[in-house]
JSON list of C-alpha atoms in Angstrom, two decimals:
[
{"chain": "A", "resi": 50, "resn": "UNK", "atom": "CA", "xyz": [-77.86, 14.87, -56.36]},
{"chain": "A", "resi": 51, "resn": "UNK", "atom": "CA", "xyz": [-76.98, 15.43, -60.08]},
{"chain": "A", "resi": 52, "resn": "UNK", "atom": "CA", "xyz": [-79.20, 13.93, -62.03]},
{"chain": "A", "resi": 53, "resn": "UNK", "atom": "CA", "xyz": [-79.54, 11.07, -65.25]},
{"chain": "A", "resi": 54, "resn": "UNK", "atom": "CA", "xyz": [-82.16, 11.02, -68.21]},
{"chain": "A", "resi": 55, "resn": "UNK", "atom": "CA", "xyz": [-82.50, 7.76, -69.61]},
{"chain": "A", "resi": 56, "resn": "UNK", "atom": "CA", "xyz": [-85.28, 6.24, -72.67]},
{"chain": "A", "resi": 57, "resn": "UNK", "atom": "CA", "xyz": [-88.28, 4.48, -70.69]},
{"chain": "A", "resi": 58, "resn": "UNK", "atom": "CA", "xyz": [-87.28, 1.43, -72.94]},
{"chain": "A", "resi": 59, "resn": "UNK", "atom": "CA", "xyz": [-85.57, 0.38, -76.16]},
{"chain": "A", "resi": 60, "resn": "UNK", "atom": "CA", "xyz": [-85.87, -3.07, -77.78]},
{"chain": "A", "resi": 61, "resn": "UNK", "atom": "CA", "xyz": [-82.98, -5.25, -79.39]},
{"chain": "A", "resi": 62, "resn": "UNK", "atom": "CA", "xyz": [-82.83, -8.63, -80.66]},
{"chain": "A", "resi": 63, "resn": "UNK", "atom": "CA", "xyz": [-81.00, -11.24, -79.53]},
{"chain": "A", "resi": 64, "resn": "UNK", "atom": "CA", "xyz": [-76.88, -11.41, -80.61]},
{"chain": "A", "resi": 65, "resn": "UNK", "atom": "CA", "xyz": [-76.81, -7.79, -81.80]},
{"chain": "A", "resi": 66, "resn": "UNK", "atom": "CA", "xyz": [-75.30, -5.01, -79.61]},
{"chain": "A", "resi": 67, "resn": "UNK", "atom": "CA", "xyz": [-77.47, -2.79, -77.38]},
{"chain": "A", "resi": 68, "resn": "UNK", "atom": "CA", "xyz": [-76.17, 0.93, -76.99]},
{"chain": "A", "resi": 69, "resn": "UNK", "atom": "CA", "xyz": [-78.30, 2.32, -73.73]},
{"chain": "A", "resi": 70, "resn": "UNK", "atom": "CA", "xyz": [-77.66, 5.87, -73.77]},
{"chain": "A", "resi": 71, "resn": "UNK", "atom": "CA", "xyz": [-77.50, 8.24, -70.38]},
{"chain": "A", "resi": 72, "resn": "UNK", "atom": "CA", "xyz": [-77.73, 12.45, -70.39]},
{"chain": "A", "resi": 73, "resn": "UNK", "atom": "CA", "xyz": [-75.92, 13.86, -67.14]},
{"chain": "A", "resi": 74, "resn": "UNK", "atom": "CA", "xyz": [-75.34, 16.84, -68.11]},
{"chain": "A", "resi": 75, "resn": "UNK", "atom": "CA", "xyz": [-75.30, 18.63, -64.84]},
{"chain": "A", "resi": 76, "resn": "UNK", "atom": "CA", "xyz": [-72.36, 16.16, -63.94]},
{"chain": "A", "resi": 77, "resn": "UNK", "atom": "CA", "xyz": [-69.80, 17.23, -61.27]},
{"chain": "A", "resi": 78, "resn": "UNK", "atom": "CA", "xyz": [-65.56, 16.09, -61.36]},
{"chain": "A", "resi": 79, "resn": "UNK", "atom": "CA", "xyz": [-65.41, 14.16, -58.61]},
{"chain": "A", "resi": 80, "resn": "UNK", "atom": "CA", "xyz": [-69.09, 11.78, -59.52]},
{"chain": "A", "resi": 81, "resn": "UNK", "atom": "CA", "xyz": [-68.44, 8.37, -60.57]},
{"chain": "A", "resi": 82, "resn": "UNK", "atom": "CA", "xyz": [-71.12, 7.44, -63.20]},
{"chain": "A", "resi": 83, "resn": "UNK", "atom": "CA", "xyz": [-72.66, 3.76, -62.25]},
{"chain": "A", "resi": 84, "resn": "UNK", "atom": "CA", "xyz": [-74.64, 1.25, -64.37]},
{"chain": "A", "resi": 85, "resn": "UNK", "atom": "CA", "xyz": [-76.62, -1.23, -62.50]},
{"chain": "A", "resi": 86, "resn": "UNK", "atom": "CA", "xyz": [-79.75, -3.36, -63.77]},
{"chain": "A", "resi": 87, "resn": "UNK", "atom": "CA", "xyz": [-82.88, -5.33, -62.27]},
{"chain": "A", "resi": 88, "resn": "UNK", "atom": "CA", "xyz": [-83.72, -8.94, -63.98]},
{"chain": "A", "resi": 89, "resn": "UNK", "atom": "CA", "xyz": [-87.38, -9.56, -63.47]},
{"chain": "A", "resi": 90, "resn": "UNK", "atom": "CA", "xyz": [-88.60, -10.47, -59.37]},
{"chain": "A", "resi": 91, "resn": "UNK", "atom": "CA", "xyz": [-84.84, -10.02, -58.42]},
{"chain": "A", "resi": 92, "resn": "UNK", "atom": "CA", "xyz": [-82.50, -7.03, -56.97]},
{"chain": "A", "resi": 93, "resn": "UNK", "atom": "CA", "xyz": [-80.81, -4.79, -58.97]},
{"chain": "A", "resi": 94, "resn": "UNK", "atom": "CA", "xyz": [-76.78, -5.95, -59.77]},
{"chain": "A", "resi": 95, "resn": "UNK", "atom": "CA", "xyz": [-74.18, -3.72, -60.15]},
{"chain": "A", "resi": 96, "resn": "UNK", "atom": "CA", "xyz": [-72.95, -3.71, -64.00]},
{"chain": "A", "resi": 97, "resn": "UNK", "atom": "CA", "xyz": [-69.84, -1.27, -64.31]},
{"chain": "A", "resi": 98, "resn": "UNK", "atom": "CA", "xyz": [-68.61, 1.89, -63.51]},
{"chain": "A", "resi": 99, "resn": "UNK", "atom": "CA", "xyz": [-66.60, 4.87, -64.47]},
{"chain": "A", "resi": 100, "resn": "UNK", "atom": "CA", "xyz": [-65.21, 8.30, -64.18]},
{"chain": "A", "resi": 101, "resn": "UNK", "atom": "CA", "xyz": [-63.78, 9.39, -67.34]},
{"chain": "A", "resi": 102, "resn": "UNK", "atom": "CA", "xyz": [-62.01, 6.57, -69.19]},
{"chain": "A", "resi": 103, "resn": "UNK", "atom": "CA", "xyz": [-64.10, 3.87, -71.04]},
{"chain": "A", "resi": 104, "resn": "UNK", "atom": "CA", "xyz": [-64.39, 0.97, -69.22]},
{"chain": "A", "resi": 105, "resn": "UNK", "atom": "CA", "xyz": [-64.77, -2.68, -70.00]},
{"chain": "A", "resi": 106, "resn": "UNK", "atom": "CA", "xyz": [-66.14, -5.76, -68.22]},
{"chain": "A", "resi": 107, "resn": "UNK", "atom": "CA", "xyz": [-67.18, -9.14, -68.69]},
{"chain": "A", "resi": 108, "resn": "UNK", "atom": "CA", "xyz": [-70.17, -7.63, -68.92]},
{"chain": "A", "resi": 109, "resn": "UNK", "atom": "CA", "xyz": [-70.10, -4.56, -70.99]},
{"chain": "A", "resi": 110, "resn": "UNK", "atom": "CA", "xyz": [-68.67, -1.84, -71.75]},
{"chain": "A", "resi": 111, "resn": "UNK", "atom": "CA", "xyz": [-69.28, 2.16, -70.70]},
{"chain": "A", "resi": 112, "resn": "UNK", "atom": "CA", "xyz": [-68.56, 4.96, -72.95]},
{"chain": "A", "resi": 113, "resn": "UNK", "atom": "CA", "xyz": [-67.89, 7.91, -71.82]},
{"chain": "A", "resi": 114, "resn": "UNK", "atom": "CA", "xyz": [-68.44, 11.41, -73.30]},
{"chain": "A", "resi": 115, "resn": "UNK", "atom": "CA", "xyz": [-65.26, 14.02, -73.44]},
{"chain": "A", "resi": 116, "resn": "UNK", "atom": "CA", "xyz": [-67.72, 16.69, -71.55]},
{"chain": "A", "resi": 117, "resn": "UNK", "atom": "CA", "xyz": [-68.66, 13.36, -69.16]},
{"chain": "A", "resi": 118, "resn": "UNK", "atom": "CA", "xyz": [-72.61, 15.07, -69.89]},
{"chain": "A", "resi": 119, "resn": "UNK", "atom": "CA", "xyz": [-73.34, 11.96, -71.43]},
{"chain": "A", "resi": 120, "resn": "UNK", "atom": "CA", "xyz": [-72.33, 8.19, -71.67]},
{"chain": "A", "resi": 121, "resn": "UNK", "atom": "CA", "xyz": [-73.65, 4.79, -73.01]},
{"chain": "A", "resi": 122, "resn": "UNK", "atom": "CA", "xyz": [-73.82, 1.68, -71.80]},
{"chain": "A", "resi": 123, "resn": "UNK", "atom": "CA", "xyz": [-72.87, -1.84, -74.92]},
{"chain": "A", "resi": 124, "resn": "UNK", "atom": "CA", "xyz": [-73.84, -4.83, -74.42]},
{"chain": "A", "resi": 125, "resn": "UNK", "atom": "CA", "xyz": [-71.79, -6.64, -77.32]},
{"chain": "A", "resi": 126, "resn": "UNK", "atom": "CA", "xyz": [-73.89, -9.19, -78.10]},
{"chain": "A", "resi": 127, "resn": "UNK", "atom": "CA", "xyz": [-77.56, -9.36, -76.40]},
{"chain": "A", "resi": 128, "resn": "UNK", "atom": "CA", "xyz": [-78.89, -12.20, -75.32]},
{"chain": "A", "resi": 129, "resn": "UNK", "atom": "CA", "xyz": [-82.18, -13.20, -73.59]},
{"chain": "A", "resi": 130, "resn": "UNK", "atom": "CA", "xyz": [-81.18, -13.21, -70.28]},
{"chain": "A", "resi": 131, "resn": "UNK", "atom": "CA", "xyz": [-79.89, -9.16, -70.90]},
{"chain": "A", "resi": 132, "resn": "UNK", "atom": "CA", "xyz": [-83.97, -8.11, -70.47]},
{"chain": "A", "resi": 133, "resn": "UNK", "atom": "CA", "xyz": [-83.63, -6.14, -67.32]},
{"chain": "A", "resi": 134, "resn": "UNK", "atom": "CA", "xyz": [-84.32, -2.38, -66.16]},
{"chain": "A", "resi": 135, "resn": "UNK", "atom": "CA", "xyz": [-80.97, -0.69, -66.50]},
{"chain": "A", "resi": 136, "resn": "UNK", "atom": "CA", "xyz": [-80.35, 2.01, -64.31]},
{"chain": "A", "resi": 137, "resn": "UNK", "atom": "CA", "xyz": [-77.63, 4.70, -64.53]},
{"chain": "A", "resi": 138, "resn": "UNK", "atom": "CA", "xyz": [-76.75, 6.43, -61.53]},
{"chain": "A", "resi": 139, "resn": "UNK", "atom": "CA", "xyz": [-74.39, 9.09, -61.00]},
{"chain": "A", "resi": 140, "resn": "UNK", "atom": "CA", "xyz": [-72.44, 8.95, -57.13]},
{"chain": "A", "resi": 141, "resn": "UNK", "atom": "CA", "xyz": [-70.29, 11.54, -55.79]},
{"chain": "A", "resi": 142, "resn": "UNK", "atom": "CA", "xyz": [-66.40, 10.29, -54.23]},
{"chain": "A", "resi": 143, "resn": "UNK", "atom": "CA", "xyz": [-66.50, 12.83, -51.23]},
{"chain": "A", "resi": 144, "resn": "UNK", "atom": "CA", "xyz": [-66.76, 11.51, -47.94]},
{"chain": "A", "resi": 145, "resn": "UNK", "atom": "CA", "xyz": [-69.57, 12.03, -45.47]},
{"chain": "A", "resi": 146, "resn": "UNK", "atom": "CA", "xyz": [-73.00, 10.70, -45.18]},
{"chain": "A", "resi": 147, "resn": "UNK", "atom": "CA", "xyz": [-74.35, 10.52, -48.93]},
{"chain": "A", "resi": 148, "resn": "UNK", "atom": "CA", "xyz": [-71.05, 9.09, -49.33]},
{"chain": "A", "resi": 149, "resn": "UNK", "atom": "CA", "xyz": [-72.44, 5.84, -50.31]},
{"chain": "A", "resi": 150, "resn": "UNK", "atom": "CA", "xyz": [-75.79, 6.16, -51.56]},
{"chain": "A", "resi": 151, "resn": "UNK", "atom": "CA", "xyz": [-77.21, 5.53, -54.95]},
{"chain": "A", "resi": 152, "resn": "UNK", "atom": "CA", "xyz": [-80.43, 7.10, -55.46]},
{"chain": "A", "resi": 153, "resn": "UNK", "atom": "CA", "xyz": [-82.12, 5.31, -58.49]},
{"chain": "A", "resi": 154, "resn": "UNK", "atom": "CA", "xyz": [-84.39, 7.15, -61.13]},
{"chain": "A", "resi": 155, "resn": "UNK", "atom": "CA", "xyz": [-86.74, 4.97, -63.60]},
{"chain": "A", "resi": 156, "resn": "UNK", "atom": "CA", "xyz": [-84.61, 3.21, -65.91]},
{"chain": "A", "resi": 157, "resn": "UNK", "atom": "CA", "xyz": [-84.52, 2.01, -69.42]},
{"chain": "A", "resi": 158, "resn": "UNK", "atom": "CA", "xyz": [-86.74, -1.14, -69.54]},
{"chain": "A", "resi": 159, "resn": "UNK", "atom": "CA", "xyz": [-84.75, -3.41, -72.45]},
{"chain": "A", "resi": 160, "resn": "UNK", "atom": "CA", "xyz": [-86.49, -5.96, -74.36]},
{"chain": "A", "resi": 161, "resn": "UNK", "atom": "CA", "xyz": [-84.53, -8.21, -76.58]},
{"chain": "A", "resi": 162, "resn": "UNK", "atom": "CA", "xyz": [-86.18, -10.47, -78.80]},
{"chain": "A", "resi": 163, "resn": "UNK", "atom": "CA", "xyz": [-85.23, -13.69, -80.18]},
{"chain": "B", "resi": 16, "resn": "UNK", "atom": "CA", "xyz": [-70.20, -17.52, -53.39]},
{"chain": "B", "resi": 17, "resn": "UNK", "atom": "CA", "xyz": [-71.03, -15.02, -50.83]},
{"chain": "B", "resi": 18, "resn": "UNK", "atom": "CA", "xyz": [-74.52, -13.22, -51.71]},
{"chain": "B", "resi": 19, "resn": "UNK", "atom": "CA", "xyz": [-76.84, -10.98, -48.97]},
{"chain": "B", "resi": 20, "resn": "UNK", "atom": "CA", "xyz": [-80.31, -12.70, -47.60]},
{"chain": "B", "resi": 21, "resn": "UNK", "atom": "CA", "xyz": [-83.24, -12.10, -46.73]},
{"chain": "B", "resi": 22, "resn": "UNK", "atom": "CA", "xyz": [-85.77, -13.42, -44.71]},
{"chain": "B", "resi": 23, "resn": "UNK", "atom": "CA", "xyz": [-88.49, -13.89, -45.34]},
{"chain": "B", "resi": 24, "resn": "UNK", "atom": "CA", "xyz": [-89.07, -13.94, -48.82]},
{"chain": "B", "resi": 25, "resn": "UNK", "atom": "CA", "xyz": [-92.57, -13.41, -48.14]},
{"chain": "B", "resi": 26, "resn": "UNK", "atom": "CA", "xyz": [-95.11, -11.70, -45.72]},
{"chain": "B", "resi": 27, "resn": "UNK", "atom": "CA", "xyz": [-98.79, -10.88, -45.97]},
{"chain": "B", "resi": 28, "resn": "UNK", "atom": "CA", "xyz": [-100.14, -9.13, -43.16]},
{"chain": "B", "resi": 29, "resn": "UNK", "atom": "CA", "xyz": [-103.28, -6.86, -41.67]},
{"chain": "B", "resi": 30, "resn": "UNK", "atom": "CA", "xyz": [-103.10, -3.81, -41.20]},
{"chain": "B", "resi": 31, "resn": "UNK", "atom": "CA", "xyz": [-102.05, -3.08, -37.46]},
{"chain": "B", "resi": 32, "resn": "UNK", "atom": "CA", "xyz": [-99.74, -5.66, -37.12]},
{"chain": "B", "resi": 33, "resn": "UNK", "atom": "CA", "xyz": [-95.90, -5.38, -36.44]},
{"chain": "B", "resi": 34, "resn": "UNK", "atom": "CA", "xyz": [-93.45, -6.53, -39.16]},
{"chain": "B", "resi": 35, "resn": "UNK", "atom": "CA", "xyz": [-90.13, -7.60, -38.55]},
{"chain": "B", "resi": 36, "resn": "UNK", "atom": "CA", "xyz": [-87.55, -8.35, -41.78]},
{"chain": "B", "resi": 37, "resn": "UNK", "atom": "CA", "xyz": [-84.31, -9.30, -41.98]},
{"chain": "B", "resi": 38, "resn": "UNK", "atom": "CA", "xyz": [-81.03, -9.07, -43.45]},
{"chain": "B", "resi": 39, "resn": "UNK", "atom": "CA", "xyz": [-77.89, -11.01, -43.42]},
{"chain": "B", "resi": 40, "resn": "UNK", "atom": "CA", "xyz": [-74.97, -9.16, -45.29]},
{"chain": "B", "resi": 41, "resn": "UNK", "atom": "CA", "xyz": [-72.18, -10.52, -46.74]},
{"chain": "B", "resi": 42, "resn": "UNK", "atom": "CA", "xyz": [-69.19, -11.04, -44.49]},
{"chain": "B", "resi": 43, "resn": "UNK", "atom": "CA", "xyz": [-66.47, -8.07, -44.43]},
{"chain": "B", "resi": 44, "resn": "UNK", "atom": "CA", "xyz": [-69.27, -5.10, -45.71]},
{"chain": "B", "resi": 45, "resn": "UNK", "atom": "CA", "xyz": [-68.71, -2.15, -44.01]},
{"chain": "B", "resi": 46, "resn": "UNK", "atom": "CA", "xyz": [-72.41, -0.56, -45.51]},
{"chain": "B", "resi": 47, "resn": "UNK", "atom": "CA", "xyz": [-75.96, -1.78, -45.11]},
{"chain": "B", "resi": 48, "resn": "UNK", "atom": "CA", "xyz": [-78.74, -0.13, -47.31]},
{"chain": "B", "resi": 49, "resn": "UNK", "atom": "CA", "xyz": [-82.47, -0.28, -46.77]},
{"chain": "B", "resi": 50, "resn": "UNK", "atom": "CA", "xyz": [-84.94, 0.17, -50.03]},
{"chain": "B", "resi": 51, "resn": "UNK", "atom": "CA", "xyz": [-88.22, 0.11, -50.42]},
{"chain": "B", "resi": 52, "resn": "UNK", "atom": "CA", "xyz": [-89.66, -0.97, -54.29]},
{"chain": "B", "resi": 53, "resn": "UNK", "atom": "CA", "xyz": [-93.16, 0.02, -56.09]},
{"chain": "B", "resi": 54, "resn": "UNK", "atom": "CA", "xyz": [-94.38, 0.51, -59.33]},
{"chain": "B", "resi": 55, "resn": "UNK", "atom": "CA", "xyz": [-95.55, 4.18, -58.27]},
{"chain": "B", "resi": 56, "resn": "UNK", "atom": "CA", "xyz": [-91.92, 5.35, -56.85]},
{"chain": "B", "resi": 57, "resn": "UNK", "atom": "CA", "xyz": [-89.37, 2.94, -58.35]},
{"chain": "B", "resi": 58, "resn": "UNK", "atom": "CA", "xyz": [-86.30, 1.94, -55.97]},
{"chain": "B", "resi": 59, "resn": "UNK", "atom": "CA", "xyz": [-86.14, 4.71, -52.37]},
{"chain": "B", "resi": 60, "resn": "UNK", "atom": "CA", "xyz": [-83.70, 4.37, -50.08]},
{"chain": "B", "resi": 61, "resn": "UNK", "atom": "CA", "xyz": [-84.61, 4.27, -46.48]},
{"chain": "B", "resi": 62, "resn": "UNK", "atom": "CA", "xyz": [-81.68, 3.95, -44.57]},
{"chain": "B", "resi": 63, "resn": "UNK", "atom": "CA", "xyz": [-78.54, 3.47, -44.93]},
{"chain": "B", "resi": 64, "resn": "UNK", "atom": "CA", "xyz": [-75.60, 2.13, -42.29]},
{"chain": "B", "resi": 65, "resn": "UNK", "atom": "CA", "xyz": [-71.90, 2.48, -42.56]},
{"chain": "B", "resi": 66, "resn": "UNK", "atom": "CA", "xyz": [-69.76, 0.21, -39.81]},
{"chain": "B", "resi": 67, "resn": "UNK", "atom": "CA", "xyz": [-72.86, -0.41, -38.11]},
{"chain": "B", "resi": 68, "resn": "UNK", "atom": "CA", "xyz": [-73.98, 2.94, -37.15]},
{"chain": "B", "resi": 69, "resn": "UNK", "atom": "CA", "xyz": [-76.67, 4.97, -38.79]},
{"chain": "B", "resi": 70, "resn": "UNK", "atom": "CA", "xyz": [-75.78, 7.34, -41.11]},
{"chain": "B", "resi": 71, "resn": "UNK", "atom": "CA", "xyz": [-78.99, 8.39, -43.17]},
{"chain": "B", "resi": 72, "resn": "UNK", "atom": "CA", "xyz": [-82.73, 7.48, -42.62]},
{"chain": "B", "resi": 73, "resn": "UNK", "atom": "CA", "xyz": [-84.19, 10.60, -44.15]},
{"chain": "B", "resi": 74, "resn": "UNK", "atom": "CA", "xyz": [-85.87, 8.34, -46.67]},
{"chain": "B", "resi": 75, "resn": "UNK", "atom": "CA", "xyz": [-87.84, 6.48, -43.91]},
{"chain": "B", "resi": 76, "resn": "UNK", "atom": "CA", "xyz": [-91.41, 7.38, -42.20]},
{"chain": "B", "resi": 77, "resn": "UNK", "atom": "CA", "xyz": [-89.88, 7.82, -38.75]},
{"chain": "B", "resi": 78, "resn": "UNK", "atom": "CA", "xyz": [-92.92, 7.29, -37.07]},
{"chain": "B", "resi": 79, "resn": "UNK", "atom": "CA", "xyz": [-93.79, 3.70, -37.66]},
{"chain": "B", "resi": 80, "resn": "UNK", "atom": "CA", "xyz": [-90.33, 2.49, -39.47]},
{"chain": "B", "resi": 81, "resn": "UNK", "atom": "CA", "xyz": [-86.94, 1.81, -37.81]},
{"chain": "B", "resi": 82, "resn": "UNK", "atom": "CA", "xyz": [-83.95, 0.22, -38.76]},
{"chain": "B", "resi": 83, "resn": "UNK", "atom": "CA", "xyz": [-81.27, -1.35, -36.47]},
{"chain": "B", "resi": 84, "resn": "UNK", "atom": "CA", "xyz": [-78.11, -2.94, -36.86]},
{"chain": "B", "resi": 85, "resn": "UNK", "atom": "CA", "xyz": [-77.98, -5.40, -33.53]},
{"chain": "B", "resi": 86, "resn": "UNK", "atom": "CA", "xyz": [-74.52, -7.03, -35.02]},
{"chain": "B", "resi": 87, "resn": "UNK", "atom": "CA", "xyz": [-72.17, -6.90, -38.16]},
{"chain": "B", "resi": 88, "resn": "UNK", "atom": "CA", "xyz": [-74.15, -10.00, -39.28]},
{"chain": "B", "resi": 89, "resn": "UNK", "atom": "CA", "xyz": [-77.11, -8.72, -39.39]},
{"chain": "B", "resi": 90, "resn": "UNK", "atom": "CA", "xyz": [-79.64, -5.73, -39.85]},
{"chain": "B", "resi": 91, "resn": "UNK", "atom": "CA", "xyz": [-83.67, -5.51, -39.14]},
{"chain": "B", "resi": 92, "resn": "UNK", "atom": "CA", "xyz": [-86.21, -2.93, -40.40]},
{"chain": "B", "resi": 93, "resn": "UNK", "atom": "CA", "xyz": [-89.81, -3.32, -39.03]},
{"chain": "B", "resi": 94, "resn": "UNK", "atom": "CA", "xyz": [-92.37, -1.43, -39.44]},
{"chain": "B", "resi": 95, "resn": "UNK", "atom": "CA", "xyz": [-94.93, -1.33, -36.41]},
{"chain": "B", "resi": 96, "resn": "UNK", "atom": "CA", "xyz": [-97.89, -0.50, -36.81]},
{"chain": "B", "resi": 97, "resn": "UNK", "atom": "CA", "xyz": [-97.92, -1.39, -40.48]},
{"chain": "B", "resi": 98, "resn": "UNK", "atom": "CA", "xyz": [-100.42, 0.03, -43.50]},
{"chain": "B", "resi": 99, "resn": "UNK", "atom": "CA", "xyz": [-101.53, -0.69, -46.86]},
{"chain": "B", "resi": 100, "resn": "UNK", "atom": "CA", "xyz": [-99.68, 1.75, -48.12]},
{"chain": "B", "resi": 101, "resn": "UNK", "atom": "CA", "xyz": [-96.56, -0.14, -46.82]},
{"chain": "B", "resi": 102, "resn": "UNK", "atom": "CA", "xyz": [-96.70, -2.86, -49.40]},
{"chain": "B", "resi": 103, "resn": "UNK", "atom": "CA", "xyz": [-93.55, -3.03, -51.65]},
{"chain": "B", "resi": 104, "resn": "UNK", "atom": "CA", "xyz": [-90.95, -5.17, -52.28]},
{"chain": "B", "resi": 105, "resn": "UNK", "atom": "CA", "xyz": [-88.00, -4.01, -49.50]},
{"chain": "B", "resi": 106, "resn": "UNK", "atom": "CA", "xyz": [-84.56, -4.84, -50.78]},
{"chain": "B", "resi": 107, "resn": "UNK", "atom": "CA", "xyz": [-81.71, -4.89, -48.44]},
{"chain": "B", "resi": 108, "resn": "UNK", "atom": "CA", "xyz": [-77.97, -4.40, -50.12]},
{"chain": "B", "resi": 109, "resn": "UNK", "atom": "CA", "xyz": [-74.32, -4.46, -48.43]},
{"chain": "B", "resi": 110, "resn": "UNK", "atom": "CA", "xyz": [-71.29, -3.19, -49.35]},
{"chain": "B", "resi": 111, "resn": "UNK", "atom": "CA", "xyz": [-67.58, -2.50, -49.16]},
{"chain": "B", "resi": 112, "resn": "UNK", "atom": "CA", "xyz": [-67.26, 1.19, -49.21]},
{"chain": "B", "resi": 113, "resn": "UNK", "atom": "CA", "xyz": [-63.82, 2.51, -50.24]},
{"chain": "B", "resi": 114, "resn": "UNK", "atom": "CA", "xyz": [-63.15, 5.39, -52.69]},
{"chain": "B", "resi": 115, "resn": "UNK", "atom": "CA", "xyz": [-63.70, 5.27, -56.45]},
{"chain": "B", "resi": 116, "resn": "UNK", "atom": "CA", "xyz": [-66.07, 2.12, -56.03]},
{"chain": "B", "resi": 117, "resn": "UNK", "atom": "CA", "xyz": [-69.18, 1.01, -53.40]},
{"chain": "B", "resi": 118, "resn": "UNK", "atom": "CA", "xyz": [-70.46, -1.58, -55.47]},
{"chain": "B", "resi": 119, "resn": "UNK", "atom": "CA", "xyz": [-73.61, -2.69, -53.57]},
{"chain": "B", "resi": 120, "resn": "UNK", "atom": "CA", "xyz": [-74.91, -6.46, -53.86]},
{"chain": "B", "resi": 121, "resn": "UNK", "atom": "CA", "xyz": [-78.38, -6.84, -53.14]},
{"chain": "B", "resi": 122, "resn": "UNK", "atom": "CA", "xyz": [-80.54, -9.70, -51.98]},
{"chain": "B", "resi": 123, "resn": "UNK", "atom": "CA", "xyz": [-83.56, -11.32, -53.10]},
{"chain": "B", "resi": 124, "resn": "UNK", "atom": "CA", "xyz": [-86.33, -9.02, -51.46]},
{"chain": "B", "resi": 125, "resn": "UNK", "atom": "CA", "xyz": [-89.12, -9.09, -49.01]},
{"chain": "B", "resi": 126, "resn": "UNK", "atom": "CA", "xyz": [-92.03, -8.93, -51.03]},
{"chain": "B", "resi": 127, "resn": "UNK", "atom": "CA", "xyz": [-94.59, -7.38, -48.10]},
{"chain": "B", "resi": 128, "resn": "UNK", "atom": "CA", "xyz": [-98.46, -7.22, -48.69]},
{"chain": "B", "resi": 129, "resn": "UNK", "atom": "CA", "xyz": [-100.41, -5.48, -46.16]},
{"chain": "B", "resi": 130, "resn": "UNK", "atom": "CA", "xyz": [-104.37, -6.30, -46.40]}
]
C-alpha cells in the first residue's frame, strides 16, 4: 500500500480555519485519497474524498496537489467539536481483495482551543 | 438514521476465557470490516467480508481469532482462548462498496479488557 505522512498534531483555535496537510508522494493513478477522523471514545467517520479535483463537503474541503504527492484537508471555520485524530488514507479503485480496505497510519491529533 | 452496533459495549474478562462480540451492520452493506484499536498499533484491520464471504483475514492471529458472517445482519469475531495481550478497543465498520467510493461507517466499539 502507498503510503501518507501526516504532523503527529497541530493546534487551532476555535472559528479560524485548520489546513491539515498530507505527503503521498509515492501515489499511484487509479488511488482515491480519503480523509476520515476519530472524536474521542468513538469510531473513526468518514470526512471526504478525492482523486484529483478539489472537493467540497458540508464538512470540509480537500485540496489536491497537481502531482496528487500531496493534499490538505480545511476545515473553514474550527470549532470545538473538530478535536479529533484525522487520518488520511490513500485506497486503490482496482478490484480484488484489498479492494476495500483502508489501512490507517497514526494521524494528526488536532486541538482547537477556545 | 441507520448507524452499525455493537454489542457489547463492554467486556472484562480472564485470561482463558472465550469471547464472543458482535456486529449488526447497516441494512443494504455489501462489506463488513473487523479492527482492532491500541495505543501501541493505532487502528489494524483483521478481517474484512465482502457479500458475506471472507475475503481477507491476514491481519488476524488465526490461531485463537475467527470471524464469521452467520447472516447479512450480522457478523461475530471471538477470540477463544483469549490473552492480555488481546485488550483493545475492536471496532466493527460496514459498507457499500462500489467504485470511486467505500465509505465505511463504523460503530461504537467493544472496549475488551482481559485480566
Amino acid at each position: 500500500d502507498a503510503k501518507t505522512t501526516q504532523p503527529n498534531s497541530m493546534e487551532s483555535n476555535e472559528e479560524e480555519p485548520v489546513h491539515l496537510p498530507c505527503n503521498h508522494s509515492t501515489i499511484s493513478g487509479t488511488d482515491y485519497i480519503h480523509w476520515y477522523r476519530q472524536l474521542p471514545s468513538q469510531g473513526p467517520e468518514y470526512v471526504i474524498h478525492g482523486l484529483t479535483s478539489n472537493v467540497n463537503n458540508r464538512m470540509a474541503s480537500l485540496a489536491i496537489a497537481e502531482d496528487r504527492k500531496s493534499s490538505t484537508l480545511i476545515l473553514h471555520r474550527a470549532t470545538l467539536r473538530d478535536a479529533a485524530v484525522y487520518y488520511c488514507i490513500l485506497r486503490g479503485i482496482t478490484g480484488g481483495t484489498s479492494y476495500g480496505k483502508l489501512t490507517f497510519g497514526q494521524g494528526t491529533i488536532l486541538t482547537v482551543h477556545p | 438514521d441507520a448507524r452499525v452496533t455493537q454489542t457489547p459495549r463492554h467486556k472484562v474478562t480472564e485470561m482463558g476465557q472465550e469471547v464472543t462480540m458482535r456486529c449488526q451492520p447497516i441494512l443494504g452493506h455489501n462489506t463488513v470490516f473487523w479492527y482492532r484499536q491500541t495505543m501501541m498499533q493505532g487502528l489494524e484491520l483483521l478481517a474484512y467480508f465482502r457479500n458475506r464471504a471472507p475475503l481477507d483475514d491476514s491481519g488476524m492471529p488465526k490461531d485463537r481469532f475467527s470471524a464469521e458472517m452467520p447472516d447479512a445482519t450480522l457478523a461475530t469475531l471471538k477470540i477463544q482462548p483469549s490473552e492480555p495481550r488481546d485488550s483493545a478497543v475492536y471496532f466493527c465498520a460496514s459498507g457499500l462498496e462500489r467504485r470511486g467510493n467505500n465509505e465505511q461507517f463504523f460503530g461504537p466499539g467493544t472496549r475488551l479488557t482481559v485480566l
